Amino acid sequence: MLVATWNVNSIRTRITHVINWLESNPVDVLCLQETKVIDSDFPKTLFEELGFYLYISGQKAYNGVALISRTPLEDVSMGFASILGETKGEKFDVQKRVITGVINQVRIINLYVPNGSEIGSEKYEFKLFWLELLKDYLTELRNKTSQELCVCGDFNIALEDKDIYDPQGKENHILSSPAERQALQNVLSVGLQDAFRKFTTEGNHFSWWDYRSAGFIKNRGWRIDHIYLTPRLYEQAFSCKIDIEPRKLEKPSDHTPVIVEF
DNA sequence: ATGGCGAATGCAATTCGA
């Protein structure tokens, strides 16, 4: 089975790139982030014409996640509240950042982790708290089902220095501060491993490049889009790659897809 | 240190992303 994750930075702007990519990259499930559109305006038709099933959770202008699947998914749900209950999850679900569904007894979880803006800001504190809630969400799913988890998305965190083009001084930078890394490590402690790092240990592999200052041309990138797997699935994984080709196109997303095969 | 680029909103200029 092939599962991919891609922050498209607006599905309406990127629709042609995504459709073309799916035609040459026959994945079973594609996890999209930053669709930036309300559900009624999501461009479904082109996907449906290719035979895909769509599960979407969007909002106006910001955020938004979607699962594009070749076969129907089971037990689809949106947001933290669907798993953690209204009192714990509800106020966080105003921002559409979480969607999950099951295929072949594997639970795909598609996440758009908050960016955090600046260290110490209100949004930074929100990001750290959101990650605590994510741990509860994953713990609950681990405890109440025997499903293996495939946790995909834009995590907005570079976990190691080698995930940054120039890590010097980046401990004071959003996406790589010690508190963010610790928060993600805490999430992973529920029993998740980085599929990409099973196959590639060296640095200089990135999934996001800034539009500004010719970030991609200069390969000034960050690896912030990840696929994490529970142990049995991790054992079964036989490839995990970053496809930088879509980042070379006209009017690209600033992120590029990551694909796992298991 | 700052700003740079791109998208959405809504129709100019601002907010947000990472």
mmCIF file of C-alpha atoms (C1' of nucleotides) in Angstrom:
data_model
loop_
_atom_site.group_PDB
_atom_site.id
_atom_site.type_symbol
_atom_site.label_atom_id
_atom_site.label_comp_id
_atom_site.label_asym_id
_atom_site.label_seq_id
_atom_site.Cartn_x
_atom_site.Cartn_y
_atom_site.Cartn_z
ATOM 1 C CA MET A 1 0.000 0.000 0.000
ATOM 2 C CA LEU A 2 1.176 3.520 -0.855
ATOM 3 C CA VAL A 3 0.318 6.498 1.314
ATOM 4 C CA ALA A 4 1.418 10.083 0.626
ATOM 5 C CA THR A 5 1.223 13.423 2.414
ATOM 6 C CA TRP A 6 1.350 16.850 0.782
ATOM 7 C CA ASN A 7 0.740 20.363 2.054
ATOM 8 C CA VAL A 8 -0.639 21.922 -1.133
ATOM 9 C CA ASN A 9 -1.071 25.526 0.101
ATOM 10 C CA SER A 10 -4.565 25.905 -1.413
ATOM 11 C CA ILE A 11 -6.180 22.995 -3.259
ATOM 12 C CA ARG A 12 -7.944 25.362 -5.652
ATOM 13 C CA THR A 13 -4.662 26.909 -6.775
ATOM 14 C CA ARG A 14 -2.860 23.527 -6.883
ATOM 15 C CA ILE A 15 -5.602 21.328 -8.352
ATOM 16 C CA THR A 16 -3.798 20.698 -11.661
ATOM 17 C CA HIS A 17 -0.519 19.825 -9.909
ATOM 18 C CA VAL A 18 -2.271 17.396 -7.573
ATOM 19 C CA ILE A 19 -4.296 15.664 -10.303
ATOM 20 C CA ASN A 20 -1.239 15.332 -12.561
ATOM 21 C CA TRP A 21 0.805 14.006 -9.657
ATOM 22 C CA LEU A 22 -1.825 11.383 -8.794
ATOM 23 C CA GLU A 23 -1.922 10.221 -12.404
ATOM 24 C CA SER A 24 1.801 9.487 -12.413
ATOM 25 C CA ASN A 25 1.986 8.476 -8.715
ATOM 26 C CA PRO A 26 -0.708 5.877 -8.110
ATOM 27 C CA VAL A 27 -0.958 6.093 -4.318
ATOM 28 C CA ASP A 28 -3.793 4.454 -2.388
ATOM 29 C CA VAL A 29 -4.325 7.379 -0.025
ATOM 30 C CA LEU A 30 -3.196 10.988 -0.373
ATOM 31 C CA CYS A 31 -3.299 13.205 2.721
ATOM 32 C CA LEU A 32 -3.632 16.903 1.905
ATOM 33 C CA GLN A 33 -3.072 19.858 4.213
ATOM 34 C CA GLU A 34 -3.753 23.576 3.876
ATOM 35 C CA THR A 35 -6.603 23.083 1.443
ATOM 36 C CA LYS A 36 -7.785 26.583 2.434
ATOM 37 C CA VAL A 37 -11.379 26.142 1.327
ATOM 38 C CA ILE A 38 -14.821 25.428 2.780
ATOM 39 C CA ASP A 39 -16.129 21.939 2.014
ATOM 40 C CA SER A 40 -18.799 23.088 -0.449
ATOM 41 C CA ASP A 41 -16.151 24.786 -2.626
ATOM 42 C CA PHE A 42 -13.611 21.917 -2.592
ATOM 43 C CA PRO A 43 -12.842 20.940 -6.227
ATOM 44 C CA LYS A 44 -14.065 17.335 -5.961
ATOM 45 C CA THR A 45 -15.031 16.596 -9.547
ATOM 46 C CA LEU A 46 -11.597 15.974 -11.038
ATOM 47 C CA PHE A 47 -10.761 13.515 -8.245
ATOM 48 C CA GLU A 48 -14.073 11.717 -8.573
ATOM 49 C CA GLU A 49 -13.586 11.390 -12.332
ATOM 50 C CA LEU A 50 -10.383 9.489 -11.556
ATOM 51 C CA GLY A 51 -12.371 7.213 -9.222
ATOM 52 C CA PHE A 52 -11.187 8.626 -5.891
ATOM 53 C CA TYR A 53 -13.256 8.867 -2.704
ATOM 54 C CA LEU A 54 -12.942 12.176 -0.853
ATOM 55 C CA TYR A 55 -13.140 12.944 2.848
ATOM 56 C CA ILE A 56 -12.649 16.619 3.630
ATOM 57 C CA SER A 57 -12.605 18.972 6.582
ATOM 58 C CA GLY A 58 -12.082 22.555 5.533
ATOM 59 C CA GLN A 59 -12.714 26.136 6.548
ATOM 60 C CA LYS A 60 -12.562 29.570 4.973
ATOM 61 C CA ALA A 61 -9.068 30.854 4.014
ATOM 62 C CA TYR A 62 -6.937 28.858 6.452
ATOM 63 C CA ASN A 63 -5.980 25.301 7.383
ATOM 64 C CA GLY A 64 -8.120 22.458 5.998
ATOM 65 C CA VAL A 65 -7.263 18.759 5.554
ATOM 66 C CA ALA A 66 -8.465 16.065 3.145
ATOM 67 C CA LEU A 67 -8.084 12.335 2.521
ATOM 68 C CA ILE A 68 -8.153 11.277 -1.129
ATOM 69 C CA SER A 69 -8.544 7.496 -1.348
ATOM 70 C CA ARG A 70 -8.701 4.974 -4.170
ATOM 71 C CA THR A 71 -11.085 2.796 -2.137
ATOM 72 C CA PRO A 72 -13.677 3.831 0.462
ATOM 73 C CA LEU A 73 -12.309 4.490 3.958
ATOM 74 C CA GLU A 74 -13.941 3.181 7.121
ATOM 75 C CA ASP A 75 -14.530 4.926 10.410
ATOM 76 C CA VAL A 76 -13.724 8.423 9.093
ATOM 77 C CA SER A 77 -13.786 11.235 11.624
ATOM 78 C CA MET A 78 -12.715 14.863 11.859
ATOM 79 C CA GLY A 79 -11.081 16.767 14.684
ATOM 80 C CA PHE A 80 -9.912 15.850 18.180
ATOM 81 C CA ALA A 81 -13.426 15.871 19.677
ATOM 82 C CA SER A 82 -14.514 12.814 17.680
ATOM 83 C CA ILE A 83 -12.015 10.755 19.698
ATOM 84 C CA LEU A 84 -11.417 12.791 22.872
ATOM 85 C CA GLY A 85 -14.951 14.075 23.461
ATOM 86 C CA GLU A 86 -16.429 17.533 23.167
ATOM 87 C CA THR A 87 -15.102 19.032 26.391
ATOM 88 C CA LYS A 88 -11.475 18.290 25.578
ATOM 89 C CA GLY A 89 -11.436 18.662 21.830
ATOM 90 C CA GLU A 90 -14.149 21.047 20.810
ATOM 91 C CA LYS A 91 -12.463 24.428 21.023
ATOM 92 C CA PHE A 92 -9.452 23.133 19.094
ATOM 93 C CA ASP A 93 -11.611 21.812 16.279
ATOM 94 C CA VAL A 94 -12.573 25.324 15.182
ATOM 95 C CA GLN A 95 -9.356 25.085 13.164
ATOM 96 C CA LYS A 96 -9.615 22.175 10.738
ATOM 97 C CA ARG A 97 -6.359 20.292 11.209
ATOM 98 C CA VAL A 98 -7.245 16.631 11.832
ATOM 99 C CA ILE A 99 -8.913 13.915 9.764
ATOM 100 C CA THR A 100 -8.637 10.134 10.015
ATOM 101 C CA GLY A 101 -9.937 7.005 8.316
ATOM 102 C CA VAL A 102 -9.183 3.280 8.137
ATOM 103 C CA ILE A 103 -8.042 1.212 5.154
ATOM 104 C CA ASN A 104 -7.038 -2.479 5.345
ATOM 105 C CA GLN A 105 -7.027 -2.310 9.164
ATOM 106 C CA VAL A 106 -4.539 0.563 9.027
ATOM 107 C CA ARG A 107 -5.634 3.878 10.507
ATOM 108 C CA ILE A 108 -4.438 6.835 8.463
ATOM 109 C CA ILE A 109 -4.237 10.054 10.486
ATOM 110 C CA ASN A 110 -3.766 13.268 8.526
ATOM 111 C CA LEU A 111 -2.528 16.293 10.505
ATOM 112 C CA TYR A 112 -1.781 19.929 9.940
ATOM 113 C CA VAL A 113 0.139 20.935 13.058
ATOM 114 C CA PRO A 114 -0.048 24.668 13.910
ATOM 115 C CA ASN A 115 2.817 26.785 12.633
ATOM 116 C CA GLY A 116 3.438 28.632 15.894
ATOM 117 C CA SER A 117 4.340 32.013 14.371
ATOM 118 C CA GLU A 118 7.076 33.175 16.761
ATOM 119 C CA ILE A 119 8.689 31.619 19.814
ATOM 120 C CA GLY A 120 6.875 32.788 22.917
ATOM 121 C CA SER A 121 3.832 34.091 21.031
ATOM 122 C CA GLU A 122 0.259 33.082 21.773
ATOM 123 C CA LYS A 123 0.290 30.911 18.638
ATOM 124 C CA TYR A 124 3.476 29.203 19.831
ATOM 125 C CA GLU A 125 1.814 28.285 23.136
ATOM 126 C CA PHE A 126 -1.199 27.070 21.160
ATOM 127 C CA LYS A 127 1.065 24.856 19.058
ATOM 128 C CA LEU A 128 2.631 23.273 22.144
ATOM 129 C CA PHE A 129 -0.751 22.671 23.766
ATOM 130 C CA TRP A 130 -2.164 21.303 20.507
ATOM 131 C CA LEU A 131 0.679 18.749 20.485
ATOM 132 C CA GLU A 132 -0.232 17.678 24.031
ATOM 133 C CA LEU A 133 -3.784 17.091 22.871
ATOM 134 C CA LEU A 134 -2.455 15.167 19.865
ATOM 135 C CA LYS A 135 -0.661 12.822 22.234
ATOM 136 C CA ASP A 136 -3.932 12.181 24.107
ATOM 137 C CA TYR A 137 -5.710 11.618 20.786
ATOM 138 C CA LEU A 138 -3.137 9.071 19.611
ATOM 139 C CA THR A 139 -2.987 7.377 23.023
ATOM 140 C CA GLU A 140 -6.755 6.950 22.952
ATOM 141 C CA LEU A 141 -6.632 5.401 19.485
ATOM 142 C CA ARG A 142 -3.773 3.106 20.538
ATOM 143 C CA ASN A 143 -5.644 1.952 23.647
ATOM 144 C CA LYS A 144 -9.087 1.416 22.201
ATOM 145 C CA THR A 145 -8.200 -0.265 18.891
ATOM 146 C CA SER A 146 -5.683 -2.809 17.653
ATOM 147 C CA GLN A 147 -5.178 -0.844 14.454
ATOM 148 C CA GLU A 148 -1.708 0.078 13.299
ATOM 149 C CA LEU A 149 -1.325 3.834 12.828
ATOM 150 C CA CYS A 150 0.096 5.755 9.880
ATOM 151 C CA VAL A 151 0.364 9.349 11.091
ATOM 152 C CA CYS A 152 1.016 11.729 8.200
ATOM 153 C CA GLY A 153 1.188 15.430 7.776
ATOM 154 C CA ASP A 154 2.783 18.816 7.968
ATOM 155 C CA PHE A 155 4.217 18.747 11.488
ATOM 156 C CA ASN A 156 5.843 22.171 11.246
ATOM 157 C CA ILE A 157 8.776 20.792 13.249
ATOM 158 C CA ALA A 158 12.269 19.790 12.121
ATOM 159 C CA LEU A 159 13.159 17.180 14.703
ATOM 160 C CA GLU A 160 16.917 17.062 14.164
ATOM 161 C CA ASP A 161 19.558 19.539 13.065
ATOM 162 C CA LYS A 162 20.193 17.487 9.955
ATOM 163 C CA ASP A 163 16.600 18.232 8.900
ATOM 164 C CA ILE A 164 17.581 21.903 8.334
ATOM 165 C CA TYR A 165 19.810 23.304 5.557
ATOM 166 C CA ASP A 166 21.724 25.443 8.038
ATOM 167 C CA PRO A 167 20.929 24.450 11.619
ATOM 168 C CA GLN A 168 23.239 27.007 13.215
ATOM 169 C CA GLY A 169 21.390 29.251 15.649
ATOM 170 C CA LYS A 170 18.074 27.600 14.820
ATOM 171 C CA GLU A 171 17.359 26.708 18.464
ATOM 172 C CA ASN A 172 15.835 30.189 18.632
ATOM 173 C CA HIS A 173 13.854 29.642 15.440
ATOM 174 C CA ILE A 174 10.259 28.568 15.059
ATOM 175 C CA LEU A 175 10.021 24.914 13.799
ATOM 176 C CA SER A 176 13.210 23.852 15.581
ATOM 177 C CA SER A 177 13.134 25.254 19.120
ATOM 178 C CA PRO A 178 13.883 22.754 21.927
ATOM 179 C CA ALA A 179 10.322 23.003 23.285
ATOM 180 C CA GLU A 180 8.803 22.161 19.903
ATOM 181 C CA ARG A 181 11.146 19.216 19.425
ATOM 182 C CA GLN A 182 10.423 17.989 22.932
ATOM 183 C CA ALA A 183 6.680 18.300 22.328
ATOM 184 C CA LEU A 184 6.947 16.189 19.172
ATOM 185 C CA GLN A 185 9.195 13.603 20.875
ATOM 186 C CA ASN A 186 6.537 13.361 23.565
ATOM 187 C CA VAL A 187 3.908 12.655 20.898
ATOM 188 C CA LEU A 188 6.120 9.985 19.318
ATOM 189 C CA SER A 189 6.571 8.286 22.698
ATOM 190 C CA VAL A 190 3.124 6.699 22.242
ATOM 191 C CA GLY A 191 5.028 4.339 19.900
ATOM 192 C CA LEU A 192 5.698 5.996 16.550
ATOM 193 C CA GLN A 193 8.770 5.895 14.343
ATOM 194 C CA ASP A 194 9.841 8.073 11.415
ATOM 195 C CA ALA A 195 9.380 6.081 8.196
ATOM 196 C CA PHE A 196 11.792 8.310 6.263
ATOM 197 C CA ARG A 197 14.609 7.688 8.736
ATOM 198 C CA LYS A 198 14.278 3.910 8.369
ATOM 199 C CA PHE A 199 15.862 4.262 4.927
ATOM 200 C CA THR A 200 17.780 7.544 4.915
ATOM 201 C CA THR A 201 20.055 8.615 7.731
ATOM 202 C CA GLU A 202 21.941 11.510 6.138
ATOM 203 C CA GLY A 203 20.808 15.127 6.126
ATOM 204 C CA ASN A 204 20.109 17.431 3.197
ATOM 205 C CA HIS A 205 16.668 15.925 2.516
ATOM 206 C CA PHE A 206 13.905 18.498 2.783
ATOM 207 C CA SER A 207 10.140 18.758 2.229
ATOM 208 C CA TRP A 208 9.649 22.543 2.451
ATOM 209 C CA TRP A 209 11.516 25.514 0.955
ATOM 210 C CA ASP A 210 10.647 29.156 1.514
ATOM 211 C CA TYR A 211 9.156 30.946 -1.511
ATOM 212 C CA ARG A 212 11.281 33.925 -0.559
ATOM 213 C CA SER A 213 14.966 34.459 -1.257
ATOM 214 C CA ALA A 214 15.071 31.651 -3.858
ATOM 215 C CA GLY A 215 14.853 29.025 -1.127
ATOM 216 C CA PHE A 216 14.419 26.067 -3.459
ATOM 217 C CA ILE A 217 17.089 27.094 -5.995
ATOM 218 C CA LYS A 218 19.580 27.401 -3.155
ATOM 219 C CA ASN A 219 18.206 24.233 -1.491
ATOM 220 C CA ARG A 220 17.667 26.125 1.745
ATOM 221 C CA GLY A 221 15.059 23.649 2.953
ATOM 222 C CA TRP A 222 13.561 22.049 6.020
ATOM 223 C CA ARG A 223 12.204 18.528 6.546
ATOM 224 C CA ILE A 224 8.948 19.243 8.374
ATOM 225 C CA ASP A 225 6.493 16.904 6.611
ATOM 226 C CA HIS A 226 6.588 13.465 8.177
ATOM 227 C CA ILE A 227 5.113 9.972 8.149
ATOM 228 C CA TYR A 228 5.209 8.174 11.493
ATOM 229 C CA LEU A 229 4.324 4.495 11.895
ATOM 230 C CA THR A 230 3.521 2.153 14.773
ATOM 231 C CA PRO A 231 6.043 -0.724 15.206
ATOM 232 C CA ARG A 232 4.431 -3.475 13.134
ATOM 233 C CA LEU A 233 3.838 -1.120 10.223
ATOM 234 C CA TYR A 234 7.326 0.322 10.577
ATOM 235 C CA GLU A 235 8.734 -3.195 10.277
ATOM 236 C CA GLN A 236 6.679 -3.712 7.131
ATOM 237 C CA ALA A 237 7.690 -0.436 5.464
ATOM 238 C CA PHE A 238 9.924 -0.954 2.446
ATOM 239 C CA SER A 239 10.358 2.584 1.170
ATOM 240 C CA CYS A 240 9.802 6.195 2.163
ATOM 241 C CA LYS A 241 10.734 8.994 -0.200
ATOM 242 C CA ILE A 242 10.400 12.719 -0.696
ATOM 243 C CA ASP A 243 9.378 13.627 -4.248
ATOM 244 C CA ILE A 244 10.878 17.039 -4.986
ATOM 245 C CA GLU A 245 9.583 17.139 -8.584
ATOM 246 C CA PRO A 246 6.343 19.082 -7.861
ATOM 247 C CA ARG A 247 8.407 21.807 -6.160
ATOM 248 C CA LYS A 248 10.108 22.499 -9.514
ATOM 249 C CA LEU A 249 6.859 23.309 -11.346
ATOM 250 C CA GLU A 250 5.386 26.728 -12.147
ATOM 251 C CA LYS A 251 3.446 28.122 -9.186
ATOM 252 C CA PRO A 252 4.294 25.243 -6.848
ATOM 253 C CA SER A 253 3.263 24.666 -3.282
ATOM 254 C CA ASP A 254 6.139 25.506 -0.959
ATOM 255 C CA HIS A 255 5.910 21.881 0.304
ATOM 256 C CA THR A 256 6.455 18.690 -1.686
ATOM 257 C CA PRO A 257 5.004 15.166 -1.200
ATOM 258 C CA VAL A 258 6.364 12.410 1.057
ATOM 259 C CA ILE A 259 5.417 8.829 0.146
ATOM 260 C CA VAL A 260 5.597 5.639 2.201
ATOM 261 C CA GLU A 261 5.173 2.062 0.964
ATOM 262 C CA PHE A 262 4.346 -0.812 3.295
ATOM 263 C "C1'" DA B 1 17.551 42.291 11.971
ATOM 264 C "C1'" DT B 2 14.529 42.790 8.197
ATOM 265 C "C1'" DG B 3 12.215 41.422 4.290
ATOM 266 C "C1'" DG B 4 11.629 38.680 0.767
ATOM 267 C "C1'" DC B 5 6.964 35.356 -1.813
ATOM 268 C "C1'" DG B 6 2.383 33.505 -2.311
ATOM 269 C "C1'" DA B 7 -2.612 32.818 -1.114
ATOM 270 C "C1'" DA B 8 -7.064 34.438 0.666
ATOM 271 C "C1'" DT B 9 -10.145 38.030 1.259
ATOM 272 C "C1'" DG B 10 -12.437 41.142 -1.431
ATOM 273 C "C1'" DC B 11 -11.166 44.809 -4.462
ATOM 274 C "C1'" DA B 12 -6.527 47.737 -1.430
ATOM 275 C "C1'" DA B 13 -4.186 46.429 1.957
ATOM 276 C "C1'" DT B 14 -3.787 43.165 5.504
ATOM 277 C "C1'" DT B 15 -3.180 38.605 7.625
ATOM 278 C "C1'" DC B 16 -0.990 34.370 7.678
ATOM 279 C "C1'" DG B 17 2.314 30.917 6.604
ATOM 280 C "C1'" DA B 18 7.276 28.676 8.099
#
